[in-house]
Structures are given as structure tokens and as C-alpha cells.
PDB file of C-alpha atoms in Angstrom:
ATOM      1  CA  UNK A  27      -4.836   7.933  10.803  1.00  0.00           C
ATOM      2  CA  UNK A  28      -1.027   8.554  11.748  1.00  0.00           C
ATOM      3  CA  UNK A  29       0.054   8.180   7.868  1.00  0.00           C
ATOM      4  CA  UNK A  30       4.064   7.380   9.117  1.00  0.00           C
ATOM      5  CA  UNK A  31       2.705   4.535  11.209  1.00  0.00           C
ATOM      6  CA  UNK A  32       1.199   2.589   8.656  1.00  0.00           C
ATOM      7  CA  UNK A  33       3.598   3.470   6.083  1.00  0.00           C
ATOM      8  CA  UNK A  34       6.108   2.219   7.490  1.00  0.00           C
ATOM      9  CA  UNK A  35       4.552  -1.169   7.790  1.00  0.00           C
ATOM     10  CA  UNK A  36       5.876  -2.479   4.282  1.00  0.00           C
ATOM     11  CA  UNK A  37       9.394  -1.674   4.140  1.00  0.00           C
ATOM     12  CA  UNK A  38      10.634  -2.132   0.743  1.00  0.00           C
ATOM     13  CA  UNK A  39      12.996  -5.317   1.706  1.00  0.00           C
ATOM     14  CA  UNK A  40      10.294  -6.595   3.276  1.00  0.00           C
ATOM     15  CA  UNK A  41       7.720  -6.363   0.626  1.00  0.00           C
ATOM     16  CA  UNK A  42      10.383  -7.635  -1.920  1.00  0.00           C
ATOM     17  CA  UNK A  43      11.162 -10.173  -0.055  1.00  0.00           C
ATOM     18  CA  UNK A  44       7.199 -11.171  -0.025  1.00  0.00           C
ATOM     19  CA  UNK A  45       7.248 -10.334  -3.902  1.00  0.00           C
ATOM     20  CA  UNK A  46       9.847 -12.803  -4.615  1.00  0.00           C
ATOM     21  CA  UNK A  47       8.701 -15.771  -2.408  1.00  0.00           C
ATOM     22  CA  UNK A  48       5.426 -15.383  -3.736  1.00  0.00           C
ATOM     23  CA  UNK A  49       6.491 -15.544  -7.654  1.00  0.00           C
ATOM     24  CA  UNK A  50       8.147 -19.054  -6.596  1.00  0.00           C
ATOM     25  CA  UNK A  51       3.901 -20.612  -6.296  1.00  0.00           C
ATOM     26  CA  UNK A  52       1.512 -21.298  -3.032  1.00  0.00           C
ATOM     27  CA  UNK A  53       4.054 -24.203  -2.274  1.00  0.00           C
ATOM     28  CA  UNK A  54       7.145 -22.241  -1.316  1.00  0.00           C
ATOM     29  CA  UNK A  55       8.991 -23.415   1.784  1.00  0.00           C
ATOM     30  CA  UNK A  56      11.116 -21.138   3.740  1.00  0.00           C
ATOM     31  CA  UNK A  57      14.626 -22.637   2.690  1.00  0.00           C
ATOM     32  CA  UNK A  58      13.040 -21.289  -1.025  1.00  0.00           C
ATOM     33  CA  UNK A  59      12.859 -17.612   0.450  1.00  0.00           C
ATOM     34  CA  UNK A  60      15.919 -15.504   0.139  1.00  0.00           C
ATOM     35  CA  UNK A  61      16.295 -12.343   1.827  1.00  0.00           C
ATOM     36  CA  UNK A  62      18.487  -9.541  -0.159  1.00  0.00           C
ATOM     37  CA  UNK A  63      18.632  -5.808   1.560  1.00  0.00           C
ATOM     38  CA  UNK A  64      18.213  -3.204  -1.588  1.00  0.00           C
ATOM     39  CA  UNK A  65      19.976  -0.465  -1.244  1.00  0.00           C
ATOM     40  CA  UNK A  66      17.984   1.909  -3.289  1.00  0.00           C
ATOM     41  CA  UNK A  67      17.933   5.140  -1.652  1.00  0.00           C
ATOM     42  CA  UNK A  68      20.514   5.462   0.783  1.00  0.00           C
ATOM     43  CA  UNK A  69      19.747   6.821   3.954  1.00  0.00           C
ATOM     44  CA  UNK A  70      16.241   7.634   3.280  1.00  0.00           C
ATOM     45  CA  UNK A  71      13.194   5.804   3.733  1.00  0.00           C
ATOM     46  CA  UNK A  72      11.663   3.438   0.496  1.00  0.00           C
ATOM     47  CA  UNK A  73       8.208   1.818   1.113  1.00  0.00           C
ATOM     48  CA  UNK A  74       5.317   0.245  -0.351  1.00  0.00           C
ATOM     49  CA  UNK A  75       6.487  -1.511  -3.023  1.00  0.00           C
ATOM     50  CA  UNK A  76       4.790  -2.401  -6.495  1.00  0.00           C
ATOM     51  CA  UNK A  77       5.757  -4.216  -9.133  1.00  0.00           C
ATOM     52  CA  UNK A  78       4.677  -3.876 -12.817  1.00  0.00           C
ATOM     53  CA  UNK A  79       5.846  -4.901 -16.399  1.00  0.00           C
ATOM     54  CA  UNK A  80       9.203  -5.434 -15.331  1.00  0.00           C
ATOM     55  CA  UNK A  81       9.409  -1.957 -13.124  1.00  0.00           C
ATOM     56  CA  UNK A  82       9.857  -1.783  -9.355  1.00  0.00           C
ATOM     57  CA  UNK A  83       7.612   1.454  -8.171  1.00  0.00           C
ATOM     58  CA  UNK A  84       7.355   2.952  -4.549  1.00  0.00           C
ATOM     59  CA  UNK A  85       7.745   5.515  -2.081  1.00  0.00           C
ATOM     60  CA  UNK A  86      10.545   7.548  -0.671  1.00  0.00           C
ATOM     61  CA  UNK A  87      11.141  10.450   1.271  1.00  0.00           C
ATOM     62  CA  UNK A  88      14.809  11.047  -0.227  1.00  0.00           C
ATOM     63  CA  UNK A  89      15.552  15.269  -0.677  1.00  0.00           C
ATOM     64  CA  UNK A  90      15.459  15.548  -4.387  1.00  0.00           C
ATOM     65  CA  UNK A  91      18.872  17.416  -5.420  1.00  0.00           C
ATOM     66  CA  UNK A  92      16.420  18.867  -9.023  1.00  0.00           C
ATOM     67  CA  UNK A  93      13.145  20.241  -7.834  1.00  0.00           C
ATOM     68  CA  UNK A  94      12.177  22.505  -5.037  1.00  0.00           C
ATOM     69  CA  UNK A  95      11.395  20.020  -1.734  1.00  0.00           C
ATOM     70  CA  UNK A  96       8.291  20.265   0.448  1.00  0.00           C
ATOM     71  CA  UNK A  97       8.572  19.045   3.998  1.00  0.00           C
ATOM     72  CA  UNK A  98       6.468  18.047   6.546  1.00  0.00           C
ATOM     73  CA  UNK A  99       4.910  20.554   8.476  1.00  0.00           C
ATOM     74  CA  UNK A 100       4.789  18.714  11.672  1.00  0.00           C
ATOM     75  CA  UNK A 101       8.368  17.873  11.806  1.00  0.00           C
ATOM     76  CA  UNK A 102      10.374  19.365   8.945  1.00  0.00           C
ATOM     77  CA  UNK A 103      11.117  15.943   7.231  1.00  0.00           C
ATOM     78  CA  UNK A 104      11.081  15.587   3.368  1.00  0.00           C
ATOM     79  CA  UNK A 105       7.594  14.675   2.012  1.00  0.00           C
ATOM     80  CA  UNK A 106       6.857  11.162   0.050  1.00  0.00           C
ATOM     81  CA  UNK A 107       6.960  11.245  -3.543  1.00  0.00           C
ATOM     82  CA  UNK A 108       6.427   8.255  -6.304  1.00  0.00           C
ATOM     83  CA  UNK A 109       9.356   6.609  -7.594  1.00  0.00           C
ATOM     84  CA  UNK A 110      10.244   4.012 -10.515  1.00  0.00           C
ATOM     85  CA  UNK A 111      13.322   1.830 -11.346  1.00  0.00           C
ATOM     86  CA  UNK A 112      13.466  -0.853 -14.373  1.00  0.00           C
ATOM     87  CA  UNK A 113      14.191  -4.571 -13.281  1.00  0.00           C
ATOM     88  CA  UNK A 114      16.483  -6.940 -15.177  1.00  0.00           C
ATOM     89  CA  UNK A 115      16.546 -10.645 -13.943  1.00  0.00           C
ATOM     90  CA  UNK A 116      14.069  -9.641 -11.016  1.00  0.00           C
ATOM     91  CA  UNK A 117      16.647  -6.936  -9.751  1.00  0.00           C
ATOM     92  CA  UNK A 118      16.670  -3.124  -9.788  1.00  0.00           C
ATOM     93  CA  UNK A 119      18.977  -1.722 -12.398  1.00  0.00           C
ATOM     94  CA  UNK A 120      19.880   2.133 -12.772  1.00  0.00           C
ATOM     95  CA  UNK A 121      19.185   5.001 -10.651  1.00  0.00           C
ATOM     96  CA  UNK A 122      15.367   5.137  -9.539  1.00  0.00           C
ATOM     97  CA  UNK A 123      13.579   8.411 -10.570  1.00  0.00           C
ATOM     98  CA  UNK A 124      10.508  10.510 -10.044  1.00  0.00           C
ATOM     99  CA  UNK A 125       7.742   8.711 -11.317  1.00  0.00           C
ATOM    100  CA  UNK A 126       4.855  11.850 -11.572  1.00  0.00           C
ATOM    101  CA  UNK A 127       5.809  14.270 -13.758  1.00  0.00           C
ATOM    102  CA  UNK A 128       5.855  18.192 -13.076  1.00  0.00           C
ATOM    103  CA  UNK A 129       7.061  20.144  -9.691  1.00  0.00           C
ATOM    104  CA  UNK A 130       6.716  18.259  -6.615  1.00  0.00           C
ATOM    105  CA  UNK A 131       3.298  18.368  -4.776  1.00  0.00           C
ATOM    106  CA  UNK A 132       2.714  20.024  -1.363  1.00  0.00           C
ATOM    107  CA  UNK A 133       1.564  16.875  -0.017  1.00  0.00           C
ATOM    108  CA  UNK A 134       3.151  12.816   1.082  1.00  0.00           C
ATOM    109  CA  UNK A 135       2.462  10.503  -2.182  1.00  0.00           C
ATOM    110  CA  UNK A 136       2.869   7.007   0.233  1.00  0.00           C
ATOM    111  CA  UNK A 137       1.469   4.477  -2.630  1.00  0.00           C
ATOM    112  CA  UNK A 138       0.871   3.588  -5.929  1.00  0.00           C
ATOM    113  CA  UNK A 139      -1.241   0.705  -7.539  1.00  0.00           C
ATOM    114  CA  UNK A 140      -2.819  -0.217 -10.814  1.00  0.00           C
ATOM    115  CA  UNK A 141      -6.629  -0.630 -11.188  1.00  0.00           C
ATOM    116  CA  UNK A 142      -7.865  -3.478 -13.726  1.00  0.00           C
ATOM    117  CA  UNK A 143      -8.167  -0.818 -16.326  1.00  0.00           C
ATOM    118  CA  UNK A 144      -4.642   0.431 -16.134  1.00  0.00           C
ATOM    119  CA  UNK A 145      -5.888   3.245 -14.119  1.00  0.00           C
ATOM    120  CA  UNK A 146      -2.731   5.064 -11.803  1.00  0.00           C
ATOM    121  CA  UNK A 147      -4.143   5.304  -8.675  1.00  0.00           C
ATOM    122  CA  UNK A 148      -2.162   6.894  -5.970  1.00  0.00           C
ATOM    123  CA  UNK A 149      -2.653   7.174  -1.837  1.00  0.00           C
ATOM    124  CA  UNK A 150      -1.673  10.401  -0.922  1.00  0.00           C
ATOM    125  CA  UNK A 151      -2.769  13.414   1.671  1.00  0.00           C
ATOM    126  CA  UNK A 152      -6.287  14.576   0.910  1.00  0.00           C
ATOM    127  CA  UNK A 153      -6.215  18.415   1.676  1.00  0.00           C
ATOM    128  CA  UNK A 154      -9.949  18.683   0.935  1.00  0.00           C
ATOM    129  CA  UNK A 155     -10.369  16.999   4.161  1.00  0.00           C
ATOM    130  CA  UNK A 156     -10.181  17.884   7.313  1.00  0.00           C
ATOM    131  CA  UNK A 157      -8.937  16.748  10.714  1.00  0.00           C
ATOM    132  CA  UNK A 158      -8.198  17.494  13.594  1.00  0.00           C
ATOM    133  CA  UNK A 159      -6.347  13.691  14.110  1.00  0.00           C
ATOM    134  CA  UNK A 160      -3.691  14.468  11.808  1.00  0.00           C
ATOM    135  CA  UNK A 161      -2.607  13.931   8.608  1.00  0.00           C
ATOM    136  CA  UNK A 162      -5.499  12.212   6.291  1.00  0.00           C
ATOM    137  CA  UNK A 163      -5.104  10.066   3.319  1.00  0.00           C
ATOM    138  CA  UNK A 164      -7.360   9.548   0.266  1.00  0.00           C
ATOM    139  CA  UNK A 165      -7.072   7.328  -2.770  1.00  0.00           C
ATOM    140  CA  UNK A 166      -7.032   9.228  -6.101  1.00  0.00           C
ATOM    141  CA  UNK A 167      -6.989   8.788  -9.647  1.00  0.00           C
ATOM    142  CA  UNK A 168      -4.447   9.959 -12.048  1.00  0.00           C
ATOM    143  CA  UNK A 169      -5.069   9.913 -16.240  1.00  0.00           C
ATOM    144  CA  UNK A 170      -1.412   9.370 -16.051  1.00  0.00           C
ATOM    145  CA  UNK A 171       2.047  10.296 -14.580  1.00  0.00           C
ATOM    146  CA  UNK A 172       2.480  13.688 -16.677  1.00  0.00           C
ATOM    147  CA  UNK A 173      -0.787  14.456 -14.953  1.00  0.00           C
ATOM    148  CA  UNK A 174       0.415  17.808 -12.867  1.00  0.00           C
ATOM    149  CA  UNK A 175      -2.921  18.496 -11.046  1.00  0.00           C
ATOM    150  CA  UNK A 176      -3.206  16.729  -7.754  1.00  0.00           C
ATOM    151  CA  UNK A 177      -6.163  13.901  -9.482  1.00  0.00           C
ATOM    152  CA  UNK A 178      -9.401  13.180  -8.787  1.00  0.00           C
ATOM    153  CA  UNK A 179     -10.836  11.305  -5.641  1.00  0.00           C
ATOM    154  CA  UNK A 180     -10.904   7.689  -7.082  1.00  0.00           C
ATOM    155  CA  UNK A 181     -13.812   6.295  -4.035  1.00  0.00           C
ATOM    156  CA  UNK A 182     -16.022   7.588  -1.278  1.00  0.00           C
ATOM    157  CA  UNK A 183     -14.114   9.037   1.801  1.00  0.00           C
ATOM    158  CA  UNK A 184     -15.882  10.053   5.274  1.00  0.00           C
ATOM    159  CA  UNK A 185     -14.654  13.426   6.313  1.00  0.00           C
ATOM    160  CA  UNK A 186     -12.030  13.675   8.629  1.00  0.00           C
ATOM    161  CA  UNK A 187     -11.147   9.569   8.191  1.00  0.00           C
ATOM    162  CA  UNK A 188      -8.117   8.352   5.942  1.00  0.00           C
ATOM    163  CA  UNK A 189      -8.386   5.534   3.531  1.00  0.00           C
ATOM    164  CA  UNK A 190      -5.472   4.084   1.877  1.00  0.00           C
ATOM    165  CA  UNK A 191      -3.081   1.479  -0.088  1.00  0.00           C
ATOM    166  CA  UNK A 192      -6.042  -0.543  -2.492  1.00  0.00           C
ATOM    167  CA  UNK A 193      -5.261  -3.520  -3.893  1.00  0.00           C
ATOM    168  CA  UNK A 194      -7.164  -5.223  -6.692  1.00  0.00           C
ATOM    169  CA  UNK A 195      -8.447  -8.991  -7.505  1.00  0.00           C
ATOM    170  CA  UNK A 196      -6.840 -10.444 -10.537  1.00  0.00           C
ATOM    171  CA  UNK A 197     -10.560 -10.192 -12.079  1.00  0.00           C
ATOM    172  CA  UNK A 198     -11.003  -6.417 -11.165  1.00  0.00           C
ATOM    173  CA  UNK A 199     -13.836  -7.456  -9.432  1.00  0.00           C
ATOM    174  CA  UNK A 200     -12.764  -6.804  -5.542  1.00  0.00           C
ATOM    175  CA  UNK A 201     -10.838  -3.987  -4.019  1.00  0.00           C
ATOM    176  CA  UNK A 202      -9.720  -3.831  -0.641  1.00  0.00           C
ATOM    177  CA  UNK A 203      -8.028  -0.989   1.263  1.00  0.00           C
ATOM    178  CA  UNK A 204      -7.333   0.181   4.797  1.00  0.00           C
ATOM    179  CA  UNK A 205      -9.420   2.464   6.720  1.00  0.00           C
ATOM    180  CA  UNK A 206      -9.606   4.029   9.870  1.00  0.00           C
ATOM    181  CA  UNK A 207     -13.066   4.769   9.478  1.00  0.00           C
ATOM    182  CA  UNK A 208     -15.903   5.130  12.382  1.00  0.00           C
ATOM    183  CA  UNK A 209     -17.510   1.469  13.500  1.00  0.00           C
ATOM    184  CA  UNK A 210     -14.461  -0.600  13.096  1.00  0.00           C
ATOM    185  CA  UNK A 211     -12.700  -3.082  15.211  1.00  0.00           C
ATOM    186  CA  UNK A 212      -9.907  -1.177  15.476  1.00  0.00           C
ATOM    187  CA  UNK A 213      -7.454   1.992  14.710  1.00  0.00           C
ATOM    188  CA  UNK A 214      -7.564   0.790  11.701  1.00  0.00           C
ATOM    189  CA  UNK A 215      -8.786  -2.188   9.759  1.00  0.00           C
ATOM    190  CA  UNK A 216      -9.092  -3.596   6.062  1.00  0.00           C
ATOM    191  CA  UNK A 217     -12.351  -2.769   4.091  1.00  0.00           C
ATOM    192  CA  UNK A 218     -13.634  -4.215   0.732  1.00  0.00           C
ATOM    193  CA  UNK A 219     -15.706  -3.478  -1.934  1.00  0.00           C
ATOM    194  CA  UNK A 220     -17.178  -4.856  -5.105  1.00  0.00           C
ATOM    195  CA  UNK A 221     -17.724  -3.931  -9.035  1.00  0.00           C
ATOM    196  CA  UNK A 222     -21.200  -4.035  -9.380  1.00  0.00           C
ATOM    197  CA  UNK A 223     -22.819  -2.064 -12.541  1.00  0.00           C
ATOM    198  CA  UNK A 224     -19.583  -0.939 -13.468  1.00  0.00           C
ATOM    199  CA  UNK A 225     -19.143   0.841 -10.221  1.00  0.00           C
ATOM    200  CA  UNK A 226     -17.528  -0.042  -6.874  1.00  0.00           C
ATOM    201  CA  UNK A 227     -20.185  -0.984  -4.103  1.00  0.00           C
ATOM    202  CA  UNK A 228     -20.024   0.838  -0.772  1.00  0.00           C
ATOM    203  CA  UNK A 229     -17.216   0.078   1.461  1.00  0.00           C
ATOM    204  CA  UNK A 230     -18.073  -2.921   3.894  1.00  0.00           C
ATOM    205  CA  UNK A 231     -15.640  -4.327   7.051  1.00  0.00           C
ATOM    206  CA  UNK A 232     -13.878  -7.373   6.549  1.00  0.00           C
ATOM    207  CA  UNK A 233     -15.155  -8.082   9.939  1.00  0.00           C
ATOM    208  CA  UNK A 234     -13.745  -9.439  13.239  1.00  0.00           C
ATOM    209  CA  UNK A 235     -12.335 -13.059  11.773  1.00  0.00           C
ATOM    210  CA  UNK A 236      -9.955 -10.402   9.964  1.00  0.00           C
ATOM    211  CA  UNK A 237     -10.071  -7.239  11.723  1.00  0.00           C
ATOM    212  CA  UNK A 238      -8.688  -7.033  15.958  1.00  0.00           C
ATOM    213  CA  UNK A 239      -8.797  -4.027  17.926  1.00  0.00           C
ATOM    214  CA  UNK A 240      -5.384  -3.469  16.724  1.00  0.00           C
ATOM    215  CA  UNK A 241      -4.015  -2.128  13.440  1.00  0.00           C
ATOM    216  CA  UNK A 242      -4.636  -4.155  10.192  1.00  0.00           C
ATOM    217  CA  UNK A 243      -3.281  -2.984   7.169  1.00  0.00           C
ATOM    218  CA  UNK A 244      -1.437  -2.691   3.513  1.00  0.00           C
ATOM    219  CA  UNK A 245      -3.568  -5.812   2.300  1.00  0.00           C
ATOM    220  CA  UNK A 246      -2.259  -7.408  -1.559  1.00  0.00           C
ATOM    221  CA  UNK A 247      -3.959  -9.824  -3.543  1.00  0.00           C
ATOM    222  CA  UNK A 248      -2.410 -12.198  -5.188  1.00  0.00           C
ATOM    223  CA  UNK A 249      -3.142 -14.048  -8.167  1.00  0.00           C
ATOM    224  CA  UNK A 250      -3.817 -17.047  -6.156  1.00  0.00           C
ATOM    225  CA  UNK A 251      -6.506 -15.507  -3.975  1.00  0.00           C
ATOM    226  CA  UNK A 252      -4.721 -15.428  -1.322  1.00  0.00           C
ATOM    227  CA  UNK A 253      -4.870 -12.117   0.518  1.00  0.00           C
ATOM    228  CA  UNK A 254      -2.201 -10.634   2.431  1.00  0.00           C
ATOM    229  CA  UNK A 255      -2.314  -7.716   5.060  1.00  0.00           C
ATOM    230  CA  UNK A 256       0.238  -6.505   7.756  1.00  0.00           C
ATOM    231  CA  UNK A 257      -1.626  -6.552  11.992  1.00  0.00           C
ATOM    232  CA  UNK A 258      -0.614  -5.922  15.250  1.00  0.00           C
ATOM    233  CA  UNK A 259      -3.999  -6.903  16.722  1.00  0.00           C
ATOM    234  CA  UNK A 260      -3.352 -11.408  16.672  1.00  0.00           C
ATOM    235  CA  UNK A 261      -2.445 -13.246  19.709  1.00  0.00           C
ATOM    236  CA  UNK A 262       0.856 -14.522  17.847  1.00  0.00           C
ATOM    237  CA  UNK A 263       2.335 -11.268  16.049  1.00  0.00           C
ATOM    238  CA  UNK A 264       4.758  -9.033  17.144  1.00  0.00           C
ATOM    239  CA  UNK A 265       4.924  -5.864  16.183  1.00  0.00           C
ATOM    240  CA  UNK A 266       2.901  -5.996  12.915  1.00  0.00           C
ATOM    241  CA  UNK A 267       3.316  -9.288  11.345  1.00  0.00           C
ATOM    242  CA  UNK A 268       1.878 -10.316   7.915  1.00  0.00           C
ATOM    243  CA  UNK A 269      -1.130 -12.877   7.362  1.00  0.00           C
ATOM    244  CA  UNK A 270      -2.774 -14.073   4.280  1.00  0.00           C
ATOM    245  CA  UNK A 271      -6.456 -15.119   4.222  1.00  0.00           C
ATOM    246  CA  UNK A 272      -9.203 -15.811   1.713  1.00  0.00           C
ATOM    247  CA  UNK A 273     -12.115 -14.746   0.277  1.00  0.00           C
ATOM    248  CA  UNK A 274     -15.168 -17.090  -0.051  1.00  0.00           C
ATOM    249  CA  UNK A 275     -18.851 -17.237  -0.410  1.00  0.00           C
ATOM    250  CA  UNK A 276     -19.569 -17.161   3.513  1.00  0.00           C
ATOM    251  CA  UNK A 277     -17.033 -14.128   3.881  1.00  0.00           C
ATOM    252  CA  UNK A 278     -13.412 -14.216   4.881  1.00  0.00           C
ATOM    253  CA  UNK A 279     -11.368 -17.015   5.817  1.00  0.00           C
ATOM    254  CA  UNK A 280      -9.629 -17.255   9.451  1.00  0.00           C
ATOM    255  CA  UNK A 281      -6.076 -15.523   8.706  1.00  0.00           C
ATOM    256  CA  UNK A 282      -3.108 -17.691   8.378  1.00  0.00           C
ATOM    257  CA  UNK A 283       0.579 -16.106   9.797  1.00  0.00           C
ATOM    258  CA  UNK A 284       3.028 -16.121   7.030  1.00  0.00           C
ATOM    259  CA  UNK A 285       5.745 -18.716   7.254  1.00  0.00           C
ATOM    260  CA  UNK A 286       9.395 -18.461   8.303  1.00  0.00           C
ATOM    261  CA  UNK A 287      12.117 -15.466   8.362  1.00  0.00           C
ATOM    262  CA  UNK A 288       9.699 -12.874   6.498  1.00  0.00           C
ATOM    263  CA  UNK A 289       7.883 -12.319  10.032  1.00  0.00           C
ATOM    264  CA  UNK A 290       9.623 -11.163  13.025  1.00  0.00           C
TER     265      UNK A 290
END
């Protein structure tokens, strides 16, 4: 999985944007939506977006004037790291900062997200496995930002395929990420799984109602049940353009473009 491609899906106005619309309840009409560009890390790049107990978290490649930087190996650009800035009224306020504690790691950190246990769970670059189709991204589980060891790997991961940017059900009971594993519909496609026992049930394919032979990817739940995801891969989006389905008892419900200025 090309890691930039799909990171770069959710920019962070975008996602706030999203964020904000959604707070307002499932009846929210486009005049309701207001669009505000946030400024956050200048000329660098902020993505992926999360928002928890009145703190905005996500990702940025911005050189950090403190630590020693990492770059990319492929193309000398300054690696992805985990940042955090406190809200007040809904807005950021103050300077964001370094969320994970201790020297920067030698690898991109493109996402954060919050199991239903408080767990930190982070996608970043899995270096235990290899490829020969680029970078590869795992989902991993940190005790806690002053963690300094590069966690533990939070779910199953085929070699050489990434999987990425979990979301959770407001009941803990369903996660679902995006994979670019082998049998899909397409580069890469959404993927859930369920608590059973305690533990999370091996990863099924949301399957072709969902999935296209494009890209489908960076899903959210939302309280509501709704479930939104970024795709390329629909007869009506451009670029990638983000839908919002549901889950039932007979699978997944056919996906529904969001409204208005939010899409492209």
C-alpha cells in the first residue's frame, strides 16, 4: 500500500469540516455546514484527524526544530509523527505538540485512534514486515504516550500487506480498517471485524456493495451508526469522495455520497 496516497485522503480541514457537521445530528443540511481552513502547521502537511475529550489529535510531517528528524528514505521528506492541541469552543487553541513521548521514531506515525478500553492505538510503518511494494503499515498498541518502544502489533497482519486507520463502534463491538490485503475488490478496500470472547474475530471484506475495484478507505463510525469511508472506485466520485453506509443484520447497506460542499 502507497502509505502517502491514502494518507492524504483526510486532510485535516476536511475531516474537521466532517467533525463539525456531524456534531450538529443526522439532520444537518448543507447551509448548517461551515467550512473554516486551520492553519495549524504551516506549510507542512496535517492529516487524519481525531478528536477526544476536548483535544484535536493528528498527523504531520512538520521538521521538529527540538529532536533529531528522520526522513523518508525514498524521497528525503520529514517522517509523520503524532500530534495534540487542546480545543476551546470547538477550536484549536495554543501551539500543537508531540503527542508520544521520547526521541522521534525511525518510522511515519499516520494515525491515531482510541479503542473502547482507552487503549492508544496508532497506524504506523511495520518494519517487521516486509515488502517489496513499498512502505507497509500495521496497527499497534501503545500502554500510553510515554511509551518509548515502538508497541505491540494490536491485530493480525498478512506479510508483506498494510492495514491501517481502525475505527471503533460506539459499543466496542465492531472495528473496521483499511486493507490492501490479497482477495479484495480493489487496491485497497475496508475490512471489519467483531469482539467475540473478548477477542477480535478474523478480518472479513465489507464486500462489493461497499468495496469497487478502486481505493476505499479511512472509514469512521459515528455514534449514529452511520459509517463513513473516503473511495475513488463509485460511478459519481471524483477523486476520492466520502460516503457513509450502514451496518445491518444482512451485511452492509448500499453507500450513500455525502451531501453538499464537503465533496468535490
Amino acid at each position: 500500500m502507497n502509505y502517502r496516497l491514502y494518507i492524504s485522503v483526510m486532510l485535516l480541514t476536511l475531516c474537521t469540516t466532517l467533525c463539525l457537521a456531524q456534531s450538529r445530528g443526522r439532520g444537518a443540511k448543507n447551509k448548517e455546514i461551515e467550512v473554516r481552513m486551520l492553519d495549524l502547521m504551516g506549510s507542512a502537511s496535517a492529516l487524519n484527524p481525531v478528536i477526544k475529550d476536548s483535544t484535536l489529535y493528528f498527523s504531520s510531517n512538520k521538521k521538529n526544530e527540538v529532536v533529531v528528524n528522520h526522513l523518508n528514505e525514498e524521497d528525503d521528506s520529514h517522517l509523520y509523527q503524532i500530534y495534540s492541541v487542546l480545543l476551546r469552543n470547538g477550536l484549536p487553541y495554543g501551539t500543537p505538540k508531540v503527542f508520544m513521548s521520547g526521541p522521534q521514531r525511525p518510522f511515519n506515525q499516520v494515525a491515531i485512534a482510541f479503542d473502547n478500553n482507552g487503549k492508544l492505538i496508532i497506524t504506523q510503518n511495520n518494519l517487521e514486515v516486509s515488502s517489496n511494494r513499498g512502505s507497509v503499515l500495521g496497527i499497534f498498541e501503545y500502554g500510553s504516550p510515554m511509551q518509548t518502544n515502538n508497541g505491540s502489533l494490536y491485530m493480525w497482519q498478512p506479510k508483506g500487506r498494510s492495514v491501517a486507520y481502525p475505527t471503533f463502534s460506539a459499543d466496542g463491538k465492531l472495528m473496521i480498517f483499511t486493507s490492501d490485503m490479497s482477495g479484495g475488490e480493489g487496491s485497497a478496500d475496508l475490512y471489519y471485524c467483531e469482539l467475540q470472547n473478548g477477542s477480535w474475530s478474523r478480518p472479513l471484506n465489507m464486500g462489493s456493495v461497499v468495496n469497487t475495484p478502486g481505493v476505499e478507505t479511512s472509514p469512521y463510525i459515528h455514534s449514529s451508526g452511520k459509517i463513513f469511508f473516503a473511495s475513488n472506485g463509485r460511478s459519481d466520485s471524483r477523486r476520492l469522495d466520502i460516503y457513509y453506509c450502514f451496518k445491518t443484520d444482512n451485511g452492509f447497506t448500499e453507500p450513500i455520497k455525502y451531501d453538499g460542499i464537503i465533496n468535490s
